[in-house]
Amino acid sequence: MLVSLVLLGLGALAAVVAPRLVSRADWPEREPVVALWVWQCVVAAVLLCFALSMTFSAAAAWQLVRGQVFASAPHRVMEAYALGAGEPYSAVLAVILAACGLWTGAMLTREIYRSHVRRKRRRTELLVRSPLMPGEEPGSEPLVVLEGERPDAWWLPGAAPQLVITTAALRRLKGHRLDAVLAHEQGHARARHDWLLHCSAALAYGFPQIPVFAAFRDEMHRLVELAADDVASRRFGRLTIALALVELNEDRGVFGPCPTPDAQLPQRVNRLLTPVPRLTAGRRLRLTAAAALVPVVPLLVAFVPGLRALG
C-alpha cells in the first residue's frame, strides 16, 4: 500500500510542478521538437504513476488481482510490498483511479469522434465547393484549390490527407512563399501533429483542474506551429515563411492591438525574424535522453521493493 501512495503522490507532484519547470525554461521556442518530446514524456510519466498506483491498490484490495500481478513472483516479493495493509482504503483508491482511467478513455474516444465528424463535414463542404470531375475519386488529389476571396491554406488529415488552398492565397503568395506555406502544412502532416492535439485536448477536457494536462494542451497548440514553421524555414528561409504568414493573415486583424484567436501569430513572426541560435547537438541529445528517463522514475519506484527482496 505504501508503494501505491508514493506513486500517487509522485504523480500529483509531477502534475503540479512539471508545467512550472518547463515554462521557466528558455529553450522550448528554440527547439520546439525537443520540447514536444519533453512534454510527452512528462505526461506519460504522470499517467504511468496513476496507472501503477491503481494496479498496486487493486492488488492490495483483491486477492484475484494480486494473484494476476504477482503470479510468477516469489512469496518474499509479495511480502515486500505489504499488500495486506489498508485493504479498504486500497479498494477505494483503486476504484477511483480506475474510474479516472475509464474517463480518460471516454474523453479520448469523444475527441477522436468529434474530430472525425469535423473532418467528414469539412470534406463534404469541400466536395460542394470543389466538385469532382467525371471519373475522379474523392481524396485522390493531394492538393485541392478552392475558389475564395480569403487567403487561407490548411491540411485536412485522414486516410487520404489533402492540402487545401484558396485562390486568394495563390494570388497573394508569390514564389517561394507559397512553397513555404505548403512545407509548413506538410510538416504538420508528416509529424502527425493532429494526434498530439487530440490526446492533449482529451486530457485537458477530462481533467481541467490538473495543471499538467491544461498546460500540455496549450503548449501542444503552440509548439506544433513552431515546429512546422521550422520545417518550412529550413527549406525556404525564415524571412520567406514570416512574410507568408503575414500575407495570409494580415486581413484578419491578428497584428492589431486587440487580441484575437490567432494571437500567437505575431509571436511566431517575431521569432522567425529575430532568430536565436539553436541549442548544440550535444545539449539537444542530453535533453532528449533526460526526458526519456522521466517515465522510468515511476517504474523504479514500483520495482525497487521487489528487486530488494530478491537481493
mmCIF file of C-alpha atoms in Angstrom, residues 76-256:
data_model
loop_
_atom_site.group_PDB
_atom_site.id
_atom_site.type_symbol
_atom_site.label_atom_id
_atom_site.label_comp_id
_atom_site.label_asym_id
_atom_site.label_seq_id
_atom_site.Cartn_x
_atom_site.Cartn_y
_atom_site.Cartn_z
ATOM 1 C CA ARG A 76 9.015 -12.775 -0.399
ATOM 2 C CA VAL A 77 8.454 -10.296 -3.258
ATOM 3 C CA MET A 78 4.764 -10.081 -2.417
ATOM 4 C CA GLU A 79 5.631 -9.591 1.237
ATOM 5 C CA ALA A 80 7.960 -6.717 0.358
ATOM 6 C CA TYR A 81 5.007 -4.683 -0.903
ATOM 7 C CA ALA A 82 2.946 -5.183 2.313
ATOM 8 C CA LEU A 83 -0.204 -5.642 0.258
ATOM 9 C CA GLY A 84 -2.305 -6.850 3.153
ATOM 10 C CA ALA A 85 -2.332 -3.476 4.921
ATOM 11 C CA GLY A 86 -5.105 -0.936 4.422
ATOM 12 C CA GLU A 87 -7.342 -3.074 2.218
ATOM 13 C CA PRO A 88 -10.499 -0.880 2.456
ATOM 14 C CA TYR A 89 -8.577 2.238 1.505
ATOM 15 C CA SER A 90 -6.826 0.334 -1.257
ATOM 16 C CA ALA A 91 -10.151 -0.669 -2.786
ATOM 17 C CA VAL A 92 -11.444 2.910 -2.719
ATOM 18 C CA LEU A 93 -8.249 4.259 -4.281
ATOM 19 C CA ALA A 94 -8.214 1.543 -6.940
ATOM 20 C CA VAL A 95 -11.828 2.215 -7.898
ATOM 21 C CA ILE A 96 -11.257 5.980 -8.105
ATOM 22 C CA LEU A 97 -8.153 5.600 -10.262
ATOM 23 C CA ALA A 98 -9.857 3.019 -12.473
ATOM 24 C CA ALA A 99 -12.783 5.404 -12.965
ATOM 25 C CA CYS A 100 -10.327 8.141 -13.928
ATOM 26 C CA GLY A 101 -8.742 5.782 -16.435
ATOM 27 C CA LEU A 102 -12.110 4.941 -17.976
ATOM 28 C CA TRP A 103 -12.975 8.643 -18.077
ATOM 29 C CA THR A 104 -9.700 9.361 -19.884
ATOM 30 C CA GLY A 105 -10.525 6.706 -22.467
ATOM 31 C CA ALA A 106 -14.017 8.119 -22.876
ATOM 32 C CA MET A 107 -12.662 11.645 -23.397
ATOM 33 C CA LEU A 108 -10.146 10.426 -25.957
ATOM 34 C CA THR A 109 -12.863 8.495 -27.785
ATOM 35 C CA ARG A 110 -15.080 11.584 -27.766
ATOM 36 C CA GLU A 111 -12.290 13.782 -29.085
ATOM 37 C CA ILE A 112 -11.482 11.342 -31.905
ATOM 38 C CA TYR A 113 -15.170 11.039 -32.789
ATOM 39 C CA ARG A 114 -15.634 14.807 -32.846
ATOM 40 C CA SER A 115 -12.547 15.175 -34.987
ATOM 41 C CA HIS A 116 -13.906 12.549 -37.362
ATOM 42 C CA VAL A 117 -17.231 14.389 -37.575
ATOM 43 C CA ARG A 118 -15.500 17.715 -38.214
ATOM 44 C CA ARG A 119 -13.244 16.165 -40.837
ATOM 45 C CA LYS A 120 -16.213 14.500 -42.561
ATOM 46 C CA ARG A 121 -18.151 17.778 -42.539
ATOM 47 C CA ARG A 122 -15.205 19.661 -43.991
ATOM 48 C CA ARG A 123 -14.738 17.052 -46.699
ATOM 49 C CA THR A 124 -18.433 17.332 -47.564
ATOM 50 C CA GLU A 125 -18.115 21.109 -47.771
ATOM 51 C CA LEU A 126 -15.001 20.629 -49.870
ATOM 52 C CA LEU A 127 -16.917 18.485 -52.359
ATOM 53 C CA VAL A 128 -19.640 21.131 -52.564
ATOM 54 C CA ARG A 129 -17.176 23.940 -53.217
ATOM 55 C CA SER A 130 -14.902 21.854 -55.432
ATOM 56 C CA PRO A 131 -16.995 19.185 -57.216
ATOM 57 C CA LEU A 132 -15.318 16.075 -58.558
ATOM 58 C CA MET A 133 -14.669 15.734 -62.245
ATOM 59 C CA PRO A 134 -16.115 12.702 -64.066
ATOM 60 C CA GLY A 135 -14.087 9.628 -63.114
ATOM 61 C CA GLU A 136 -12.324 11.377 -60.246
ATOM 62 C CA GLU A 137 -12.311 9.632 -56.841
ATOM 63 C CA PRO A 138 -12.816 11.532 -53.542
ATOM 64 C CA GLY A 139 -9.474 12.217 -51.873
ATOM 65 C CA SER A 140 -7.457 11.123 -54.895
ATOM 66 C CA GLU A 141 -5.776 14.514 -55.275
ATOM 67 C CA PRO A 142 -3.345 15.565 -52.516
ATOM 68 C CA LEU A 143 -3.819 19.261 -53.389
ATOM 69 C CA VAL A 144 -7.193 20.972 -53.715
ATOM 70 C CA VAL A 145 -7.623 24.576 -54.875
ATOM 71 C CA LEU A 146 -10.784 26.352 -53.724
ATOM 72 C CA GLU A 147 -12.294 29.499 -55.171
ATOM 73 C CA GLY A 148 -12.295 32.021 -52.334
ATOM 74 C CA GLU A 149 -11.725 35.688 -51.577
ATOM 75 C CA ARG A 150 -9.986 34.989 -48.263
ATOM 76 C CA PRO A 151 -6.373 33.790 -48.406
ATOM 77 C CA ASP A 152 -6.123 30.535 -46.494
ATOM 78 C CA ALA A 153 -4.402 27.168 -46.511
ATOM 79 C CA TRP A 154 -4.877 24.153 -44.295
ATOM 80 C CA TRP A 155 -4.140 20.464 -44.092
ATOM 81 C CA LEU A 156 -7.072 18.064 -43.976
ATOM 82 C CA PRO A 157 -5.868 14.872 -42.195
ATOM 83 C CA GLY A 158 -7.366 11.428 -42.614
ATOM 84 C CA ALA A 159 -6.867 8.212 -44.555
ATOM 85 C CA ALA A 160 -6.324 10.294 -47.698
ATOM 86 C CA PRO A 161 -4.836 13.584 -46.422
ATOM 87 C CA GLN A 162 -5.258 16.644 -48.584
ATOM 88 C CA LEU A 163 -3.783 20.117 -48.655
ATOM 89 C CA VAL A 164 -6.405 22.796 -49.334
ATOM 90 C CA ILE A 165 -5.532 26.287 -50.538
ATOM 91 C CA THR A 166 -7.740 29.111 -51.751
ATOM 92 C CA THR A 167 -7.324 31.075 -54.982
ATOM 93 C CA ALA A 168 -6.878 34.245 -52.923
ATOM 94 C CA ALA A 169 -3.838 32.665 -51.271
ATOM 95 C CA LEU A 170 -2.451 31.667 -54.669
ATOM 96 C CA ARG A 171 -2.841 35.250 -55.897
ATOM 97 C CA ARG A 172 -1.255 36.762 -52.790
ATOM 98 C CA LEU A 173 1.629 34.346 -52.189
ATOM 99 C CA LYS A 174 4.337 34.608 -54.783
ATOM 100 C CA GLY A 175 7.363 32.452 -55.465
ATOM 101 C CA HIS A 176 8.815 30.534 -52.538
ATOM 102 C CA ARG A 177 6.286 31.981 -50.091
ATOM 103 C CA LEU A 178 3.661 29.613 -51.416
ATOM 104 C CA ASP A 179 6.162 26.751 -51.247
ATOM 105 C CA ALA A 180 6.932 27.696 -47.629
ATOM 106 C CA VAL A 181 3.235 27.549 -46.676
ATOM 107 C CA LEU A 182 2.905 24.160 -48.326
ATOM 108 C CA ALA A 183 6.022 22.928 -46.492
ATOM 109 C CA HIS A 184 4.569 24.204 -43.198
ATOM 110 C CA GLU A 185 1.350 22.220 -43.659
ATOM 111 C CA GLN A 186 3.230 19.144 -44.831
ATOM 112 C CA GLY A 187 5.336 19.378 -41.666
ATOM 113 C CA HIS A 188 2.142 19.018 -39.626
ATOM 114 C CA ALA A 189 1.085 16.002 -41.649
ATOM 115 C CA ARG A 190 4.418 14.152 -41.530
ATOM 116 C CA ALA A 191 4.746 14.567 -37.756
ATOM 117 C CA ARG A 192 1.093 13.579 -37.167
ATOM 118 C CA HIS A 193 0.520 16.644 -35.040
ATOM 119 C CA ASP A 194 -3.228 16.015 -35.171
ATOM 120 C CA TRP A 195 -2.824 13.045 -32.810
ATOM 121 C CA LEU A 196 -0.890 15.138 -30.317
ATOM 122 C CA LEU A 197 -3.667 17.720 -30.379
ATOM 123 C CA HIS A 198 -6.362 15.044 -29.908
ATOM 124 C CA CYS A 199 -4.635 13.455 -26.918
ATOM 125 C CA SER A 200 -3.835 16.751 -25.222
ATOM 126 C CA ALA A 201 -7.386 18.022 -25.734
ATOM 127 C CA ALA A 202 -8.890 14.813 -24.335
ATOM 128 C CA LEU A 203 -6.778 15.003 -21.158
ATOM 129 C CA ALA A 204 -7.446 18.723 -20.670
ATOM 130 C CA TYR A 205 -11.209 18.399 -21.178
ATOM 131 C CA GLY A 206 -11.399 15.313 -18.994
ATOM 132 C CA PHE A 207 -9.363 16.749 -16.109
ATOM 133 C CA PRO A 208 -9.432 20.558 -16.402
ATOM 134 C CA GLN A 209 -8.251 21.044 -12.808
ATOM 135 C CA ILE A 210 -4.961 19.159 -13.291
ATOM 136 C CA PRO A 211 -2.318 21.758 -14.281
ATOM 137 C CA VAL A 212 -0.112 19.476 -16.353
ATOM 138 C CA PHE A 213 -2.938 18.480 -18.715
ATOM 139 C CA ALA A 214 -4.136 22.055 -19.303
ATOM 140 C CA ALA A 215 -0.553 23.183 -19.931
ATOM 141 C CA PHE A 216 0.020 20.156 -22.193
ATOM 142 C CA ARG A 217 -2.912 21.157 -24.402
ATOM 143 C CA ASP A 218 -1.867 24.821 -24.622
ATOM 144 C CA GLU A 219 1.759 24.002 -25.323
ATOM 145 C CA MET A 220 0.899 21.437 -27.974
ATOM 146 C CA HIS A 221 -1.067 24.033 -29.946
ATOM 147 C CA ARG A 222 1.854 26.444 -29.727
ATOM 148 C CA LEU A 223 4.763 24.064 -30.236
ATOM 149 C CA VAL A 224 3.356 22.185 -33.231
ATOM 150 C CA GLU A 225 3.083 25.510 -35.078
ATOM 151 C CA LEU A 226 6.642 26.455 -34.147
ATOM 152 C CA ALA A 227 7.880 23.042 -35.265
ATOM 153 C CA ALA A 228 6.085 23.369 -38.609
ATOM 154 C CA ASP A 229 7.492 26.899 -39.019
ATOM 155 C CA ASP A 230 10.980 25.478 -38.532
ATOM 156 C CA VAL A 231 10.366 22.796 -41.144
ATOM 157 C CA ALA A 232 9.447 25.468 -43.683
ATOM 158 C CA SER A 233 12.230 27.858 -42.652
ATOM 159 C CA ARG A 234 14.939 25.214 -43.082
ATOM 160 C CA ARG A 235 13.893 24.751 -46.709
ATOM 161 C CA PHE A 236 12.993 28.297 -47.737
ATOM 162 C CA GLY A 237 14.380 30.632 -45.080
ATOM 163 C CA ARG A 238 12.925 32.372 -42.047
ATOM 164 C CA LEU A 239 12.100 35.589 -43.874
ATOM 165 C CA THR A 240 10.142 33.731 -46.537
ATOM 166 C CA ILE A 241 7.837 31.880 -44.136
ATOM 167 C CA ALA A 242 7.461 35.002 -41.951
ATOM 168 C CA LEU A 243 6.308 37.084 -44.926
ATOM 169 C CA ALA A 244 3.985 34.273 -45.991
ATOM 170 C CA LEU A 245 2.360 34.200 -42.541
ATOM 171 C CA VAL A 246 1.896 37.970 -42.619
ATOM 172 C CA GLU A 247 0.379 37.936 -46.110
ATOM 173 C CA LEU A 248 -2.005 35.108 -45.236
ATOM 174 C CA ASN A 249 -3.258 36.749 -42.044
ATOM 175 C CA GLU A 250 -2.925 40.498 -42.468
ATOM 176 C CA ASP A 251 -6.664 40.906 -43.225
ATOM 177 C CA ARG A 252 -7.735 39.100 -40.034
ATOM 178 C CA GLY A 253 -6.601 41.730 -37.567
ATOM 179 C CA VAL A 254 -4.166 39.434 -35.786
ATOM 180 C CA PHE A 255 -1.402 42.038 -35.887
ATOM 181 C CA GLY A 256 -3.526 44.773 -34.333
#
